[in-house]
């Protein structure tokens, strides 16, 4: 059996890629002839750039709006510890998703042409990609856990003071995920594809331990990037719904149930197919599943599609965790009105609008203890 190096999002089937490399195309001998890779290569060239640019645009717009609203709110409070816990986690989630989106055009260029940015940019881009994948899902788990504490256990004592602790928790997450992304700094490089002559940015492990490294990274990705966040979300949201059932009206119960189901289902739809295919690939590596050309072809195509679906989660997060909040939409509307006023309204009208906004809900006692951007706030 002969194996080529990967040149796209990794399927984990080669010995020289990691969980977040870009496509794996595996060539091995079935009977006498090697499997054909031309269909997979042609499909990925057509599909990947379009998918990445679409995710990039949607994530850029959504997360930039979230950051603008958060910045506007923070400037009105004059304190880094004035957010609720969920607002703090949402801020870091938006930063993580935005950084992830900014990496995608580099790999879109790789697919349309080749990697033209050099080894240094390759290492940094790969590290940022892995860093923000891990950070994004862990911040989602933190948001669900904070809502669990606030709703189920009604933990509100010292709310503003505790948000500074949330900043520390976010810093710990960033540092830990940075350590996980060090694999890219160490092993990622630019290589020339055999048979195609194109330069691509990918992980290239040492030949002696490549299979062990790749299986370890796949297992780590499955646990930290999917399994653990999913368990935390399921536990927290089930407890939240049970708590709301005993205290809320029937209409509020239905609305909360729809929201909870939406949050969990979007996470599952985005990441479950990719992780299922990665698990299948791990079983192939362990020899528990027999390799065939058709199975490898299906895995190559499937992981290209499902990984782009997983990446789209960074575009869905602003919709699910920001725009769904009533107070967030209200603040966004006020920001848009202020911008429109600055463009076309007379100065005295803008001054009156600014005065009304300053004395509004920002200074209310309710806004001191509730999230402006939280789900179910």
Coordinates of C-alpha atoms in Angstrom, one line a residue, residues 17 60 72 93 139 175 179 202 216 240 315 350 377:
X17 CA -1.4 15.4 8.5
X60 CA -16.8 38.4 9.2
X72 CA -20.2 50.3 22.2
X93 CA -16.1 33.6 21.2
X139 CA -16.2 29.1 24.9
X175 CA -3.2 29.7 26.8
X179 CA -0.3 24.9 23.7
X202 CA 0.3 20.9 5.6
X216 CA -3.3 11.0 19.2
X240 CA -32.0 24.7 32.4
X315 CA -20.8 32.1 11.1
X350 CA -28.3 63.7 16.9
X377 CA -31.1 36.5 29.4

